[in-house]
Short mmCIF file of C-alpha atoms (C1' of nucleotides) in Angstrom, two decimals:
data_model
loop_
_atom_site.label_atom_id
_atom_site.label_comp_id
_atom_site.label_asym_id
_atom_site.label_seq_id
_atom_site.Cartn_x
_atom_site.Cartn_y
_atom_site.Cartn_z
CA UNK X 1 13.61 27.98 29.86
CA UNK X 2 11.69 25.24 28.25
CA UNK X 3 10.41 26.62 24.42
CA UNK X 4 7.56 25.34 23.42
CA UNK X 5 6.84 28.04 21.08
CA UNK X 6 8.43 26.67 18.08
CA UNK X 7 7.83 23.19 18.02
CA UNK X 8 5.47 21.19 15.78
CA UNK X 9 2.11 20.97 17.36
CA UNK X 10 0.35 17.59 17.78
CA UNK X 11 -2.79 16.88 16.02
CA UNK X 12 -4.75 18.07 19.09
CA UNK X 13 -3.60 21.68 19.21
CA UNK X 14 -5.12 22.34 16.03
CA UNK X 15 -7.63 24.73 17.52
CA UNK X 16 -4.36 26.45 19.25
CA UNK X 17 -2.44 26.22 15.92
CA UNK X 18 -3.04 28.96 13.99
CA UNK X 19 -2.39 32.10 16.57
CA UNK X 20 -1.85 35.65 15.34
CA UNK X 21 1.65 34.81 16.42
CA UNK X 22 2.11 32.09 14.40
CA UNK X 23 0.42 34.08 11.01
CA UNK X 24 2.78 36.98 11.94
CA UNK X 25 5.74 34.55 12.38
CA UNK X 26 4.89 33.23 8.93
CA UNK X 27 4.71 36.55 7.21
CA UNK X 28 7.72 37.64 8.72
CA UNK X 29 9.72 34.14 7.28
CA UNK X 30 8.16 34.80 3.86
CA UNK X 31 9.70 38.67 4.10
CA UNK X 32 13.14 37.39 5.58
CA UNK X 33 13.20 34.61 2.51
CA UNK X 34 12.11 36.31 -0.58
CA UNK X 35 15.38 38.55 0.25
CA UNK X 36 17.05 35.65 0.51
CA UNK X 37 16.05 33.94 -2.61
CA UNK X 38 16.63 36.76 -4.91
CA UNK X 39 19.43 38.36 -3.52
CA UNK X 40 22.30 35.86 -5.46
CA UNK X 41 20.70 36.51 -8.53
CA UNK X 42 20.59 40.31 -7.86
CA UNK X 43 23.90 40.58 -6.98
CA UNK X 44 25.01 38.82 -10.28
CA UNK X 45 22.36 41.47 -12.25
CA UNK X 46 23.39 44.75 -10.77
CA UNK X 47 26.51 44.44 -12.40
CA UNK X 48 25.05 44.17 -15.61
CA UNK X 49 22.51 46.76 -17.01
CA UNK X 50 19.48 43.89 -16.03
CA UNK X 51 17.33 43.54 -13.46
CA UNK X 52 15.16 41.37 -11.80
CA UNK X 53 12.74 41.65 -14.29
CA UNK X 54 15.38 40.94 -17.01
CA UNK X 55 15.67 37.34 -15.07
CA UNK X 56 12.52 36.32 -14.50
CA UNK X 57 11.43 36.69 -18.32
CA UNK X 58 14.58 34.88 -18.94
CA UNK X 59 13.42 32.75 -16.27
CA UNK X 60 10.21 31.59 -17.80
CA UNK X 61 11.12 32.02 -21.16
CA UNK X 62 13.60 29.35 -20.78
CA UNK X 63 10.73 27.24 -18.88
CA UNK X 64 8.24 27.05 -21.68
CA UNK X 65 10.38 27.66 -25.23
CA UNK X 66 8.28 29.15 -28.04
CA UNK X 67 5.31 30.83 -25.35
CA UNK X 68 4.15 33.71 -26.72
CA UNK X 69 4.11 37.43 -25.57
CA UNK X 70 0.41 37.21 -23.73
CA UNK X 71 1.01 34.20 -22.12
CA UNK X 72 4.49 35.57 -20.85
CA UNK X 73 2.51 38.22 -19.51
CA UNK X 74 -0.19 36.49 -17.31
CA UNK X 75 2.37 34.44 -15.83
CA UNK X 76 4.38 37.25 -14.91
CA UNK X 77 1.30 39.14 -14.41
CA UNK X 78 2.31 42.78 -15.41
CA UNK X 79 1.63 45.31 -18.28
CA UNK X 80 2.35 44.82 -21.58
CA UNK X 81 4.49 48.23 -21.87
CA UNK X 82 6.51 46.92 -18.82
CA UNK X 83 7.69 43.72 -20.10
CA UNK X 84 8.11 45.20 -23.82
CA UNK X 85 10.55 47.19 -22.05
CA UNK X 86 12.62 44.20 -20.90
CA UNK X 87 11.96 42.27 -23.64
CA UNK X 88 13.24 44.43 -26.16
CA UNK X 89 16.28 45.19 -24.75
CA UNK X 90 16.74 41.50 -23.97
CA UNK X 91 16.22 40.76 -28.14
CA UNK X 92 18.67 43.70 -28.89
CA UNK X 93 21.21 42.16 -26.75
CA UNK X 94 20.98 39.01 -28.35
CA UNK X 95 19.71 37.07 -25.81
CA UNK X 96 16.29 36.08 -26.65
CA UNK X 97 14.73 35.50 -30.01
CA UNK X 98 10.93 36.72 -31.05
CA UNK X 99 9.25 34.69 -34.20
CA UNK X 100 6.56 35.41 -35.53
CA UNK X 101 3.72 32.44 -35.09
CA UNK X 102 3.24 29.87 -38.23
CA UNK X 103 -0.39 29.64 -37.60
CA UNK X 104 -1.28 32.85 -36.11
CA UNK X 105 0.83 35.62 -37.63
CA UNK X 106 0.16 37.99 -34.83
CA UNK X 107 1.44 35.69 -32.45
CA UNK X 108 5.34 36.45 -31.25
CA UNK X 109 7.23 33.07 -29.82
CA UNK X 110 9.89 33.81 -27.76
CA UNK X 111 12.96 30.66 -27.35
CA UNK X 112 16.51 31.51 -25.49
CA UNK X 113 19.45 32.32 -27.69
CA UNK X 114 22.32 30.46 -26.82
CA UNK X 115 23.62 33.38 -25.13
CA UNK X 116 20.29 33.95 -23.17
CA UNK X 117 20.49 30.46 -22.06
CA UNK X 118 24.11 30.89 -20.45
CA UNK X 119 22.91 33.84 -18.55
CA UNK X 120 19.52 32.33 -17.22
CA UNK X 121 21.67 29.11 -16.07
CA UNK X 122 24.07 31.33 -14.59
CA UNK X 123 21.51 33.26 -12.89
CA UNK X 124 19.54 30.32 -11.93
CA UNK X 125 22.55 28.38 -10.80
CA UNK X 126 22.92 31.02 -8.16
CA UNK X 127 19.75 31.13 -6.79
CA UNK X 128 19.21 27.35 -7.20
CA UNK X 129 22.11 26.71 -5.02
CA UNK X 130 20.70 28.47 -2.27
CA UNK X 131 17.39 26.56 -2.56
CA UNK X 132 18.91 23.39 -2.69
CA UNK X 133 21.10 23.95 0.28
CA UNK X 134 17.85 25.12 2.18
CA UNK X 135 16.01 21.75 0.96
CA UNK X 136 18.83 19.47 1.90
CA UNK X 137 19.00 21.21 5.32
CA UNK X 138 15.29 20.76 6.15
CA UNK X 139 14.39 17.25 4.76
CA UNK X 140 11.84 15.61 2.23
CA UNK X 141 9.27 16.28 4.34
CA UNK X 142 9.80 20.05 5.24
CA UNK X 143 10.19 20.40 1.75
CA UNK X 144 7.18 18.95 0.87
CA UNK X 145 5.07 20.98 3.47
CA UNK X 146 6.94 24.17 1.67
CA UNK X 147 5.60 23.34 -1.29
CA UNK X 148 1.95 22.29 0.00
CA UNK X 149 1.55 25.71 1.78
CA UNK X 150 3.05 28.15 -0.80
CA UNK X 151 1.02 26.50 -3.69
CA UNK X 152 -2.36 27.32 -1.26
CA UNK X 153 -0.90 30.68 -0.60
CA UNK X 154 -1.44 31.49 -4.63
CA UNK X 155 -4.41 33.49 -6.11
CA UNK X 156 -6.48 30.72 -8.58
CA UNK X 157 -5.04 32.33 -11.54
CA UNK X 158 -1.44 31.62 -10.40
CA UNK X 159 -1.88 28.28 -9.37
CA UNK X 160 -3.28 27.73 -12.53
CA UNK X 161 0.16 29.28 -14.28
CA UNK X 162 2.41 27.54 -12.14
CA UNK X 163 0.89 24.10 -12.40
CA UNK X 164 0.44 24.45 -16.35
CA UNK X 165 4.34 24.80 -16.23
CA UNK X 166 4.72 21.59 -14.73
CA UNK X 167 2.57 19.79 -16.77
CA UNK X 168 4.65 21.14 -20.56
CA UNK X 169 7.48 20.61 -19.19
CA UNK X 170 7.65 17.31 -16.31
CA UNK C 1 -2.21 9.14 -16.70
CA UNK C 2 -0.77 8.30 -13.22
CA UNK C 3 0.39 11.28 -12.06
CA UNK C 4 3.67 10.29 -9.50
CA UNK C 5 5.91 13.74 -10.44
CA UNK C 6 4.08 15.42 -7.84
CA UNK C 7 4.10 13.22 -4.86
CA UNK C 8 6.18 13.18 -2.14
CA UNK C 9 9.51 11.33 -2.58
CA UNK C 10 9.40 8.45 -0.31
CA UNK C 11 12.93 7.73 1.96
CA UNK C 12 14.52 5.82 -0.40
CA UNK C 13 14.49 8.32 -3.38
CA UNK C 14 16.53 10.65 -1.30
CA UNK C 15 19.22 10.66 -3.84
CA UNK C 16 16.81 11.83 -6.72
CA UNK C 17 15.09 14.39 -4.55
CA UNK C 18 16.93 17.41 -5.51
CA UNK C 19 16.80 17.46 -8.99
CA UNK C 20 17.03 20.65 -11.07
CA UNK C 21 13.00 20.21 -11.92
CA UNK C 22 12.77 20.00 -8.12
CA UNK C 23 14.27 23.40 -7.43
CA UNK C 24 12.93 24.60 -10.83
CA UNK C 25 9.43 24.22 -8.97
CA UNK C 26 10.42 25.69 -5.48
CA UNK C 27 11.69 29.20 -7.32
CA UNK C 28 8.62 29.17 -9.27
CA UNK C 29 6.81 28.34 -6.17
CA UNK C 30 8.48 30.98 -4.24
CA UNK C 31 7.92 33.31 -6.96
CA UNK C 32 3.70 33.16 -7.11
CA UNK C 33 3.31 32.57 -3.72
CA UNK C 34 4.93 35.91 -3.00
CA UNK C 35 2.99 37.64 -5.04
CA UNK C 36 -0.10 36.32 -3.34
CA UNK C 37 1.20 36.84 -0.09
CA UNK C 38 1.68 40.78 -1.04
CA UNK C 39 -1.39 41.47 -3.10
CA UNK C 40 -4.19 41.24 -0.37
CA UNK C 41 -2.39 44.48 1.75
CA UNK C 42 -1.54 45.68 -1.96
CA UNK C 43 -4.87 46.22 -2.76
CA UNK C 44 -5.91 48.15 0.54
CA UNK C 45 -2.74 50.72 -0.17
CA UNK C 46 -2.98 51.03 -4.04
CA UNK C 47 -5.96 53.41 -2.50
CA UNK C 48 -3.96 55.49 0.11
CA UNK C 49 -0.94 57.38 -1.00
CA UNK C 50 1.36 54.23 0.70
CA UNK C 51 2.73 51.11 -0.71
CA UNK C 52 4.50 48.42 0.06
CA UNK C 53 7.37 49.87 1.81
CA UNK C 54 5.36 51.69 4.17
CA UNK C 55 3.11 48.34 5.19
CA UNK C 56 6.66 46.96 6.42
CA UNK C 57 7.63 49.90 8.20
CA UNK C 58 4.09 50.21 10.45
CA UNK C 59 4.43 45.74 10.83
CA UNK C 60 8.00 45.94 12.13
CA UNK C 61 7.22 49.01 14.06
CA UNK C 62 4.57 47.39 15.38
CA UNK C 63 6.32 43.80 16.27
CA UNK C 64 8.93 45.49 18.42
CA UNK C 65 7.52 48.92 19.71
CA UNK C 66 10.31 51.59 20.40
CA UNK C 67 12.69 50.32 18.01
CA UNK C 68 15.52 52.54 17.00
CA UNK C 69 15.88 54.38 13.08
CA UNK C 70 19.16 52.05 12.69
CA UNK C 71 17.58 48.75 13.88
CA UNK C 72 14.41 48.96 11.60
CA UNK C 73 17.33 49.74 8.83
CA UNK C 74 18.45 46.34 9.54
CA UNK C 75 15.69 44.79 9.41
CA UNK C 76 14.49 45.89 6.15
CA UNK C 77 17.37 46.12 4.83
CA UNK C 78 17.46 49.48 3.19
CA UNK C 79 19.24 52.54 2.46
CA UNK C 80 18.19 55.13 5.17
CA UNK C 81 17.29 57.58 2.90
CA UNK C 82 14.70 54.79 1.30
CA UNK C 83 13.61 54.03 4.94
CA UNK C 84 13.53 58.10 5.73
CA UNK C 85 11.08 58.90 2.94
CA UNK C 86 8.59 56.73 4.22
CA UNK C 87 9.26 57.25 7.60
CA UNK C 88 8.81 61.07 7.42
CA UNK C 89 5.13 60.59 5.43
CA UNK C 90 4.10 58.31 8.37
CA UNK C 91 4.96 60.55 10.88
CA UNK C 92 3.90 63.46 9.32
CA UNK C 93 0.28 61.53 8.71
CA UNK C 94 -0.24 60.84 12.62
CA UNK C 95 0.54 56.74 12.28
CA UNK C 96 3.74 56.67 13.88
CA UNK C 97 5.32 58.77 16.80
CA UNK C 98 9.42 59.34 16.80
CA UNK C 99 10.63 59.97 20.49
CA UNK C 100 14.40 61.27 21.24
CA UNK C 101 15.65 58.40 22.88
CA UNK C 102 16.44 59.04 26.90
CA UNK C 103 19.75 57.71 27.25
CA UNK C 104 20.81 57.93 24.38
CA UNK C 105 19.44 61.03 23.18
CA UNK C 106 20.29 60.75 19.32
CA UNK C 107 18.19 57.52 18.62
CA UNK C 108 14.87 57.73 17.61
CA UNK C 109 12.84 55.32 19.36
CA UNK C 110 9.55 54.41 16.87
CA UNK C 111 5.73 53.51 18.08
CA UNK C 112 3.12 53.34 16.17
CA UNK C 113 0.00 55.73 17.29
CA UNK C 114 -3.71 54.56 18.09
CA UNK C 115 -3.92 55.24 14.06
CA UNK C 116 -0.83 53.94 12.80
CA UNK C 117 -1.78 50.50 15.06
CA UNK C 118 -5.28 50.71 12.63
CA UNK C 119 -4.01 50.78 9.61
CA UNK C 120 -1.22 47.98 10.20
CA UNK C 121 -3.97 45.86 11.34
CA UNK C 122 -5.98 46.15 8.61
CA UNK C 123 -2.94 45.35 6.36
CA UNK C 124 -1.81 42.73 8.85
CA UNK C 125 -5.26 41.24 8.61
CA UNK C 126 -5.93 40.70 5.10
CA UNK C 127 -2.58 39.54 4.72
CA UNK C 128 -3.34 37.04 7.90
CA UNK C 129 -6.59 36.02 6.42
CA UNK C 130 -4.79 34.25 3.39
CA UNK C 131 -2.05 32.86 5.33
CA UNK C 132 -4.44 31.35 8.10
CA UNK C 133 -6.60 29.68 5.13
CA UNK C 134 -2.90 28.63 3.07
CA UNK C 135 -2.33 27.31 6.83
CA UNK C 136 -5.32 25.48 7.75
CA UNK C 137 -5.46 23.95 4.31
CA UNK C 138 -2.12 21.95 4.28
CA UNK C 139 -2.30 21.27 7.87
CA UNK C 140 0.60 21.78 10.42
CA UNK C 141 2.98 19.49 9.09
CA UNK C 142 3.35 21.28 6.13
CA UNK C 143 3.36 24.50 8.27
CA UNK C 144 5.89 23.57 10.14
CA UNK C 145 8.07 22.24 6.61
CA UNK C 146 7.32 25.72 5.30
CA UNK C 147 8.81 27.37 8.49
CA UNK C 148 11.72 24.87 8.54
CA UNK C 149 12.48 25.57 4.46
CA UNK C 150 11.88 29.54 4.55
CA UNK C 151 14.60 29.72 7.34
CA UNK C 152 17.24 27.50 5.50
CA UNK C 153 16.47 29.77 2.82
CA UNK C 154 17.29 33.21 4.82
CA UNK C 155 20.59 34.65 4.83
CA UNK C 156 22.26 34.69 8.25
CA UNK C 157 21.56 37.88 9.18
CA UNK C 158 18.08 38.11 8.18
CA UNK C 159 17.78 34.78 10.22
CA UNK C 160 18.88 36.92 13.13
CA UNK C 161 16.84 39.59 12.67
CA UNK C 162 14.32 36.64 12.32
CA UNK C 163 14.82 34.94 15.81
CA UNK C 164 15.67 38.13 17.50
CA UNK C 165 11.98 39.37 16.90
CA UNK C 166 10.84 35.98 18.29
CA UNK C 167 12.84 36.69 21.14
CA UNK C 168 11.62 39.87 22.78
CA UNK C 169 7.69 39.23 21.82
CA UNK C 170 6.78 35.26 22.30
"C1'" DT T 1 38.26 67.95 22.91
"C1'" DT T 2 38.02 65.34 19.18
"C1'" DG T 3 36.47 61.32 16.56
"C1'" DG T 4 32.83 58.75 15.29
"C1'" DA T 5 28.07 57.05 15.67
"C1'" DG T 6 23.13 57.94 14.95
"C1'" DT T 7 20.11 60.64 12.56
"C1'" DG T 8 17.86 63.84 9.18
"C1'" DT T 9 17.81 65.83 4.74
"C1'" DC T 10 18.83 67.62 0.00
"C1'" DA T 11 19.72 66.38 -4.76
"C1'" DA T 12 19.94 63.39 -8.52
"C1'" DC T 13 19.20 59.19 -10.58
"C1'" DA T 14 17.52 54.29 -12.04
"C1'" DA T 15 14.57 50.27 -12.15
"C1'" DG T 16 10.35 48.80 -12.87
"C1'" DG T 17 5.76 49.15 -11.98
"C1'" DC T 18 1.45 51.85 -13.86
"C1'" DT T 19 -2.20 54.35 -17.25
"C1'" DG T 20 -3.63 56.22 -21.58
"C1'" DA T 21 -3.40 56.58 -26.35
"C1'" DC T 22 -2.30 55.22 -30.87
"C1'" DG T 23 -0.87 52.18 -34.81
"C1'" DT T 24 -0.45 47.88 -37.47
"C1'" DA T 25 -1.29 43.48 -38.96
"C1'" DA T 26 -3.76 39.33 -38.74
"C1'" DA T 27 -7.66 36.76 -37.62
"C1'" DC T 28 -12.32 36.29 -36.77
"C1'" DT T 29 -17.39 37.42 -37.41
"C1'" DT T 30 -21.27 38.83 -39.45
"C1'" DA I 1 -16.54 42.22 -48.10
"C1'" DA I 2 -16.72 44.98 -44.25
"C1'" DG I 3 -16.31 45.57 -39.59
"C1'" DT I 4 -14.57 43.96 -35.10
"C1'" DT I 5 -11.42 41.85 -32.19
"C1'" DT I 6 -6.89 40.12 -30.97
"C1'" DA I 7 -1.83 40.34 -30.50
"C1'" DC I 8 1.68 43.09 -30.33
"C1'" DG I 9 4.66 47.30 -30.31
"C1'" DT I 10 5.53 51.93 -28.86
"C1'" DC I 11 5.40 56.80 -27.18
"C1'" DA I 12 4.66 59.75 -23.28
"C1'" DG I 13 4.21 60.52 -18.63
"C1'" DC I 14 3.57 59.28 -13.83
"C1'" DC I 15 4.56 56.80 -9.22
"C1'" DT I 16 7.00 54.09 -5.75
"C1'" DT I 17 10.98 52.64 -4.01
"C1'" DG I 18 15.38 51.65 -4.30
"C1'" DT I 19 20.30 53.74 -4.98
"C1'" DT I 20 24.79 57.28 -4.17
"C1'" DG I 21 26.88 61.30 -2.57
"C1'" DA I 22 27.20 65.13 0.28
"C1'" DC I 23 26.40 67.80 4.31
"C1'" DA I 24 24.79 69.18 9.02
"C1'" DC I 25 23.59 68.31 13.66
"C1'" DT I 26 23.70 66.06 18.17
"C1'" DC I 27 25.84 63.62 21.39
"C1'" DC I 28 28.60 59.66 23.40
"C1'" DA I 29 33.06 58.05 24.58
"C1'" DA I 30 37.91 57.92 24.72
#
DNA sequence: TTGGAGTGTCAACAAGGCTGACGTAAACTT
DNA sequence: AAGTTTACGTCAGCCTTGTTGACACTCCAA
């Protein structure tokens, strides 16, 4: 049978575009690929005593050297006693390094030990390979509309997190 | 300043495309935009006694009606003890009905009751509402790039499960 | 009839969220 | 100078949701 279902629409379906179908199609990819994405890095972490949590402070610690403990938390957008509880296993083991600020004493600046930095590039490595197999399969383009649709898919506040990492660090 | 980092590579930059900032941006991408995509149906069950796990039981009940225990397991890819847990509270709450199957008579065969089919709308919907608007604001290009990337992404047997529930329900 | 598949369930545990409360030091405000 | 706020750490306890391991039951198929 001819399938129509899955192809692009033109530009004058747009009143057609955007069927239940097509939402529940697109929550079911974002499901399917989340497991996707972090199941490399998950596999590489459950034989270690980490855990996801463990890589994404790595993650964005390694993203924006020297950010401090609040600002790690409203990117990652949990509880204070929840990340102290990765964190401070993560600066027992050796693997990331809390200063206290110059400026502002209170302040704690976190930076990647050398060890830490291993790790989150071997973790990273993993799950980067994945995504850049996916991007080279689907093309500029696709890639681009990825992008376009995941960064309106954000609450305000992350959008704001995610694009102030791109502009530190270009 | 001219801002070109966050354009879209034109042909000819093909061979720069895929650089490690590239992918740096997709994970981080991947990693807000999930968190949007959840927290809409995470707010409506932070009230009820349910979560997460049982807003993907009552949607993939309710994408394939009369699915068996052992396909749903596949699907969400879960221990069946996990899946069991939730199952049990939804049946015992009146949202979902477990029949014997009829030829095969140990197979459970899942439905979702005139409640259950309430509830996973009103999850479905506010988790809709934000993907419709992330939709209609890129445009269907971009949808379809999104679509196209988020399968690449999938591992092959989630892709299955992915296209098999296109399958049976178009 | 026997092996194995599909299912349910008990127990125990771990990761990683959460709230609430408290303490300390530094910085800011009045 | 005194009081308040901010940044951070930590203890205690709770919840959800994942895990393993073990066991029982039903029933299909060889």
């Amino acid at each position: 049978m001819a399938d129509t279902r899955h192809s692009i629409p033109a530009r004058g379906e747009n009143l057609l575009f955007l069927t239940d179908e097509q939402l529940r199609q697109g929550s079911e990819a974002m499901f399917f690929a989340y497991r996707g994405f972090t199941a490399d890095p998950d596999r590489i972490l459950a034989d270690m005593a980490y855990g996801r949590a463990h890589h994404r402070a790595l993650h964005f610690i390694g993203r924006a050297p020297g950010t401090t403990v609040n600002n790690l938390l409203n990117i990652l957008g949990v509880t204070k006693q929840s990340l102290n509880r990765v964190l401070r296993t993560l600066v027992a083991d050796g693997l990331v390094e809390s200063k206290v600020g110059r400026n502002d004493k209170r302040e704690r600046h976190l930076e990647l030990t050398e060890q830490g930095r291993a790790l989150e590039q071997q973790l990273s490595n993993a799950q980067r390979a994945r995504l850049r197999a996916a991007f080279r399969d689907a093309g500029p383009e696709a890639v681009a509309g990825f992008r376009t649709v995941l960064e309106a898919m954000m609450d305000p506040e992350m959008h704001q997190s995610y694009t102030r990492l791109r502009e530190t660090s270009p």
